Coordinates of C-alpha atoms and ligand atoms in Angstrom, one line a residue:
X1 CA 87.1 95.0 102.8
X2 CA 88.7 92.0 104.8
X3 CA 92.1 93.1 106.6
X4 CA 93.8 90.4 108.6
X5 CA 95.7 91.8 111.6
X6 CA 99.1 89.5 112.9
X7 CA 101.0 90.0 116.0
X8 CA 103.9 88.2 116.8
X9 CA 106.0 86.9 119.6
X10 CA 105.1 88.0 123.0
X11 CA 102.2 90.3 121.8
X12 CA 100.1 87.8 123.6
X13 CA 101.4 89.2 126.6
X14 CA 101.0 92.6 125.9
X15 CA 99.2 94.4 129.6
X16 CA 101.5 92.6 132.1
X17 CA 104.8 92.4 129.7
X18 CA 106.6 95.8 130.7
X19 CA 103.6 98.0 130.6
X20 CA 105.5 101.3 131.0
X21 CA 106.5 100.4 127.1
X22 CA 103.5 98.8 125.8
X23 CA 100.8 100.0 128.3
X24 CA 98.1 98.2 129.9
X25 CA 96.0 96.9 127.1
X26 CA 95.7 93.0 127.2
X27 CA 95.9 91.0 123.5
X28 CA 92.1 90.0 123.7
X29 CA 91.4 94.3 124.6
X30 CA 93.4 95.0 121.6
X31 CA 91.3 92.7 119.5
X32 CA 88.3 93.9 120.4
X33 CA 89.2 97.4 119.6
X34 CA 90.4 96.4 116.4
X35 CA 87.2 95.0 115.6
X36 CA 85.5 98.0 116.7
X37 CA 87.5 99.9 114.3
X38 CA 86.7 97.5 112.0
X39 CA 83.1 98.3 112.1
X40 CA 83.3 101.8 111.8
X41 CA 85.7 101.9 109.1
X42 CA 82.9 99.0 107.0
X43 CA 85.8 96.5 106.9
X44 CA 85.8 92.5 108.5
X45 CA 89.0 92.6 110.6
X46 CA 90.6 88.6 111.0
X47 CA 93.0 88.4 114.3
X48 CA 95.8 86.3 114.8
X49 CA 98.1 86.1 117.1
X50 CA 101.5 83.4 117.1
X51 CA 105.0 82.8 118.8
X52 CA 106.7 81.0 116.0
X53 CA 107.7 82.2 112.6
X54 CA 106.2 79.0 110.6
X55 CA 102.9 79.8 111.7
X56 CA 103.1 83.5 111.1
X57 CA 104.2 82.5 107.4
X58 CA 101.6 80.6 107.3
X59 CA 98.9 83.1 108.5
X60 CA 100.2 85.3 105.9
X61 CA 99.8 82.9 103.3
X62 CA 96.4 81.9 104.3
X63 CA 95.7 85.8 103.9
X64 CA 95.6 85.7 100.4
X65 CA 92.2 87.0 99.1
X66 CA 92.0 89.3 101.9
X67 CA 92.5 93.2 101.1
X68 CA 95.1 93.9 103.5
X69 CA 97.5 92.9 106.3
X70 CA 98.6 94.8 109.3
X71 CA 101.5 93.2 111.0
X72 CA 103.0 93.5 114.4
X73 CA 106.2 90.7 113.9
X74 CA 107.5 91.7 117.0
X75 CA 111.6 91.1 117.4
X76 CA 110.9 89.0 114.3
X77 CA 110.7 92.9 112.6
X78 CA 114.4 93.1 113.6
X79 CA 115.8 90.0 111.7
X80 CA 112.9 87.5 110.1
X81 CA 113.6 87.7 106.0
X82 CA 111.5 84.8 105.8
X83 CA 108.3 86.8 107.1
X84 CA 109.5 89.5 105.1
X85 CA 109.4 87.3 102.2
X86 CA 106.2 85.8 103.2
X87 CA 105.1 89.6 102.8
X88 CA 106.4 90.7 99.4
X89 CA 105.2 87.0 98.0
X90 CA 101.2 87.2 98.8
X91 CA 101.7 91.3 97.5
X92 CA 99.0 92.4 99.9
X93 CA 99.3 96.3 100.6
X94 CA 100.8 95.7 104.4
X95 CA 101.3 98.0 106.9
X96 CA 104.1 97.3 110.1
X97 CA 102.9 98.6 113.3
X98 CA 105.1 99.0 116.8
X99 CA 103.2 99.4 119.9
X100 CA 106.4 101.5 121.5
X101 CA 108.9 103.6 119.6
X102 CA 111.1 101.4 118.1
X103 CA 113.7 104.2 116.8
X104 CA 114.0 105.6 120.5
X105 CA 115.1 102.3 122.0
X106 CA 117.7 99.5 121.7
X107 CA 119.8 100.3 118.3
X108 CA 119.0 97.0 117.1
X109 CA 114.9 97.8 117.1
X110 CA 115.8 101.0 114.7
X111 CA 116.6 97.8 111.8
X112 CA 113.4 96.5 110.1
X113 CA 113.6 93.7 107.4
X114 CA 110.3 94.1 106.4
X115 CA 109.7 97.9 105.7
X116 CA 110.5 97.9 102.7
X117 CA 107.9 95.7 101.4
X118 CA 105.1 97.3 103.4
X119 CA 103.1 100.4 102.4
X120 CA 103.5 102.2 105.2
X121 CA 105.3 102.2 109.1
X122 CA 103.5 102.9 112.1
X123 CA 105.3 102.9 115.4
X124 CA 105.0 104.9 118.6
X125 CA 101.1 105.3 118.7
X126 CA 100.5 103.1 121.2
X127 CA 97.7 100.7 120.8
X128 CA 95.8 103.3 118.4
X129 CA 98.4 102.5 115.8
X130 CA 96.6 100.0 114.5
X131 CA 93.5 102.3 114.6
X132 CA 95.4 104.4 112.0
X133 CA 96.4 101.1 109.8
X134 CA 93.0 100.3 109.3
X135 CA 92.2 103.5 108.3
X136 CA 95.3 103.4 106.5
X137 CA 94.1 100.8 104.2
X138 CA 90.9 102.0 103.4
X139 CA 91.9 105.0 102.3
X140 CA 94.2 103.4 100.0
X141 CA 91.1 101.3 99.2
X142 CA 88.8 104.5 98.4
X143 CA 91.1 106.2 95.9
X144 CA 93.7 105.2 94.1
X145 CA 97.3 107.0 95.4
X146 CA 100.7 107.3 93.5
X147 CA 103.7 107.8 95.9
X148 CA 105.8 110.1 94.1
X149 CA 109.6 110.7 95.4
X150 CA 110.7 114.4 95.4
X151 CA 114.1 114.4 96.9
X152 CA 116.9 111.8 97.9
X153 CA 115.5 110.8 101.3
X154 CA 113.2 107.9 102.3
X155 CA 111.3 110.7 103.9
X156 CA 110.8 112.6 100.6
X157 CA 108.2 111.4 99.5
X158 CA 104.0 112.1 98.9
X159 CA 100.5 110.8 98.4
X160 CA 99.0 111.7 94.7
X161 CA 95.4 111.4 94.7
X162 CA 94.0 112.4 91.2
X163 CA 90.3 113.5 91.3
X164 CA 87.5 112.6 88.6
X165 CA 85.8 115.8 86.6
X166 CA 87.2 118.6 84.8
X167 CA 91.3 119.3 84.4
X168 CA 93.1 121.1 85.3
X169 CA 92.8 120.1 88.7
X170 CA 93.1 122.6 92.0
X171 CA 96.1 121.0 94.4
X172 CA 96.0 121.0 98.2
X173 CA 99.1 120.7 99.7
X174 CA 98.4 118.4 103.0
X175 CA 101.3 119.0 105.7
X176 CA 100.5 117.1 108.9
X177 CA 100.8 117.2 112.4
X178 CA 102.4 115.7 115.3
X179 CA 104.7 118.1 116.8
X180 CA 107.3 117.4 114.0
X181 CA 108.3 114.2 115.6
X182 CA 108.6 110.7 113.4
X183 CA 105.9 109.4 115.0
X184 CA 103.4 110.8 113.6
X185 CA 103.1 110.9 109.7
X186 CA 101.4 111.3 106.5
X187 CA 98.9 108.7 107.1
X188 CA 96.9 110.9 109.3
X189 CA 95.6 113.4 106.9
X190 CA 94.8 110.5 104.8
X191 CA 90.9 110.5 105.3
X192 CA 91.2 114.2 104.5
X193 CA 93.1 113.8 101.2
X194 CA 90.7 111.2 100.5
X195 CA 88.2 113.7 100.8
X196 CA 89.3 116.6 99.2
X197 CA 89.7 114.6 96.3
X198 CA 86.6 113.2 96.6
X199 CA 85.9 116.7 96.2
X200 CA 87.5 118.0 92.9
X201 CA 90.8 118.7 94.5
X202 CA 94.2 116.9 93.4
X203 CA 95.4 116.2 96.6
X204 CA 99.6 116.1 97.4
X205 CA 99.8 114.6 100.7
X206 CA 104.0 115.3 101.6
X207 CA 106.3 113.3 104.1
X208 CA 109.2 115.4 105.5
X209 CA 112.4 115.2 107.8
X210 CA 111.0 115.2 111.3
X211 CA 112.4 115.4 114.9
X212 CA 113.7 111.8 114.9
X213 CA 114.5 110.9 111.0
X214 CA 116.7 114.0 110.3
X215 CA 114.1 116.9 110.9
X216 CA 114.3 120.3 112.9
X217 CA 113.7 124.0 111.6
X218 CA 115.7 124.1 108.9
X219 CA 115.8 120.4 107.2
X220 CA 111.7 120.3 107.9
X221 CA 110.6 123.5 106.3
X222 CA 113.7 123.2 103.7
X223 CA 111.7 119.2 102.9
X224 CA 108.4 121.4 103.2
X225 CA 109.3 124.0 100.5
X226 CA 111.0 121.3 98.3
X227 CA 108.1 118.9 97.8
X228 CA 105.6 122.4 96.9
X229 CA 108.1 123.1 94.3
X230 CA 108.5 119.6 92.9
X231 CA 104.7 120.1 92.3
X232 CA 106.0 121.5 88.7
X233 CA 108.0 118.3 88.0
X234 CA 104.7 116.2 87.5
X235 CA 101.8 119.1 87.2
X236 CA 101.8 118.7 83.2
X237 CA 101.1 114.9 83.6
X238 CA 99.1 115.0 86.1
X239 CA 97.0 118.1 84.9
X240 CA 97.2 120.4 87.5
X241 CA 96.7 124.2 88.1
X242 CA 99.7 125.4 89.5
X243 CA 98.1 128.7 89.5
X244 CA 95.4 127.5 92.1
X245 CA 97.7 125.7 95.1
X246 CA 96.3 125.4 98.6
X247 CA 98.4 124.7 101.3
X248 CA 96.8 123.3 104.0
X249 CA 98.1 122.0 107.8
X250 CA 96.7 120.2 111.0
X251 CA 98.5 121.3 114.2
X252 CA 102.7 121.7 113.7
X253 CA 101.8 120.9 110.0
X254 CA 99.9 124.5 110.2
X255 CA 102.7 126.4 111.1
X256 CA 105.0 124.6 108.7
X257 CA 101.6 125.8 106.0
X258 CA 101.8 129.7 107.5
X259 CA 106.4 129.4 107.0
X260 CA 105.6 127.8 103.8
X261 CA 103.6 130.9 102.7
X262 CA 106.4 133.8 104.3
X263 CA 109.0 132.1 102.5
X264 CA 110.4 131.4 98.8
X265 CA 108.2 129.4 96.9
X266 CA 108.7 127.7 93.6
X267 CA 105.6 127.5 92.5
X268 CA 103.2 130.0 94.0
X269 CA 100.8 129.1 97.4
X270 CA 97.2 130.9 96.4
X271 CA 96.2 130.1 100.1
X272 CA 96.8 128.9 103.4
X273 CA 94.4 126.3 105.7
X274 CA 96.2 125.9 109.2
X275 CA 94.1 124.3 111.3
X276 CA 94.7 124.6 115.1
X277 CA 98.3 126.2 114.3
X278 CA 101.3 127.9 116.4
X279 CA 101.3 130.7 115.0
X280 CA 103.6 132.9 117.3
X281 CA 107.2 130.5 117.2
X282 CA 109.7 132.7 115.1
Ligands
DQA301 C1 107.3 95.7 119.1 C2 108.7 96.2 119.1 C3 109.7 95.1 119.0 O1 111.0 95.6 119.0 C4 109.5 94.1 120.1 O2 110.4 93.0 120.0 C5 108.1 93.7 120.3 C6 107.0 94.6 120.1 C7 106.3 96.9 119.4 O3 105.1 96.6 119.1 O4 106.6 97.9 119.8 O5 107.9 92.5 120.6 O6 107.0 95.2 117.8

């Protein structure tokens, strides 16, 4: 796999340019990680860093061939259509990465123009953000994935990994963690739905409200129980035994697995994984 990584506009200041947001790591550090990453993920990682939006378009261009982009536009994020367009045209799976937490700051860093044409958001992680996009994008190299909606919200939504063999397929539900806050998401239990499939299992790896995009008690575990029960809505097409679902949880994403198994199911939970959960919060 070749991924080409872009950061924009003052990235190449990153480790002097206010380090209390974006830490300490210099631009030549963070390529050098991402290299590393690159290695042990198998994949050649191209850097490129640039000021002005011509050049960025142009890098993205240029990046035709490749298997993937991770982009850090910088304030372009906020307003650029042009790199946006850049994006959609050279249809490259593309994933956005923020150093800082861009929802948590200046109401004008919430706005991005060029979500919507990337497969996936990571902001908030610090420099190991674009750790994750790598691994994001070889995951979503390994197996193929069908994002399925299950409610009205950009947050309802999950990973469908199919496996090979014999239908009808067992499901494991994947709920991460994070501590229910909107940094952390879906993305991380990727190398484990990747494997479970891998495996035999059909894998349902669910998004849901969290502290930050909507979530708390009652809007989380209500997204929670929502996207098991939607299982139904696709389980004939997809070939899955509904009679053998799994749930299973990392961290805050195992206690959401041991409420979703106390409370009212749609379709029924056979078992529970929570790995590393709180177990005691009412
Ligand atoms: C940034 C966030 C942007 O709002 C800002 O303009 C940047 C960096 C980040 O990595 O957190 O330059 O993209």
């Amino acid at each position: 796999m070749r991924i080409v990584i872009i950061n924009g506009p003052n990235l190449n200041l990153i480790g002097t340019r206010s380090p209390e947001i974006y830490g300490t790591t210099t631009l030549d550090e963070l390529d050098a990680l991402c290299h590393g990453w690159g290695v042990e993920a198998e994949c050649v990682i191209e850097t490129y860093q640039s000021n002005h939006e011509g050049d960025i378009i142009d890098r993205l261009h240029a990046a035709r061939g490749a298997d993937g982009v991770i982009i850090n536009p910088g304030a372009f994020t906020h307003y650029s259509y042009a790199i946006r367009d850049a994006i959609d045209a050279i249809g490259l799976p593309t994933v956005e990465v923020h150093i800082s937490n861009v929802r948590d700051r200046e109401p004008w860093r919430r706005v991005s123009v060029v979500s919507d044409v990337c497969v996936s958001t990571i902001f908030g992680r610090g420099i190991p953000g674009y750790r994750d996009a790598i691994r994001h994008l070889t995951a979503r190299a390994a197996w193929p994935v069908e994002t399925i909606a299950y409610g009205p919200d950009s947050d309802n939504v999950g990973d469908l990994r199919i496996p090979r063999g014999e239908s009808p397929h067992p499901v494991a539900v994947l709920l991460h963690g994070g501590h229910w806050r909107d940094t952390a998401a879906r993305d991380l239990l990727d190398p484990a739905a990747v494997d479970l499939t891998r495996r035999g299992w059909a894998t349902w790896n669910i998004e849901f409200a969290r502290v930050g995009s909507g979530g708390g008690f009652r809007s989380t575990t209500a997204d929670v129980a929502q996207a098991i029960g939607s299982l139904s809505d696709f389980a004939e097409g997809h070939e899955l035994d509904l009679s053998n679902v799994v749930v299973i949880g990392h961290g805050s994403g195992g206690h959401l697995a041991l409420l979703a198994a106390v409370g009212k199911s749609e379709v029924p939970i056979s078992a529970i994984v929570a790995l590393a959960p709180i177990g005691d919060l009412e």
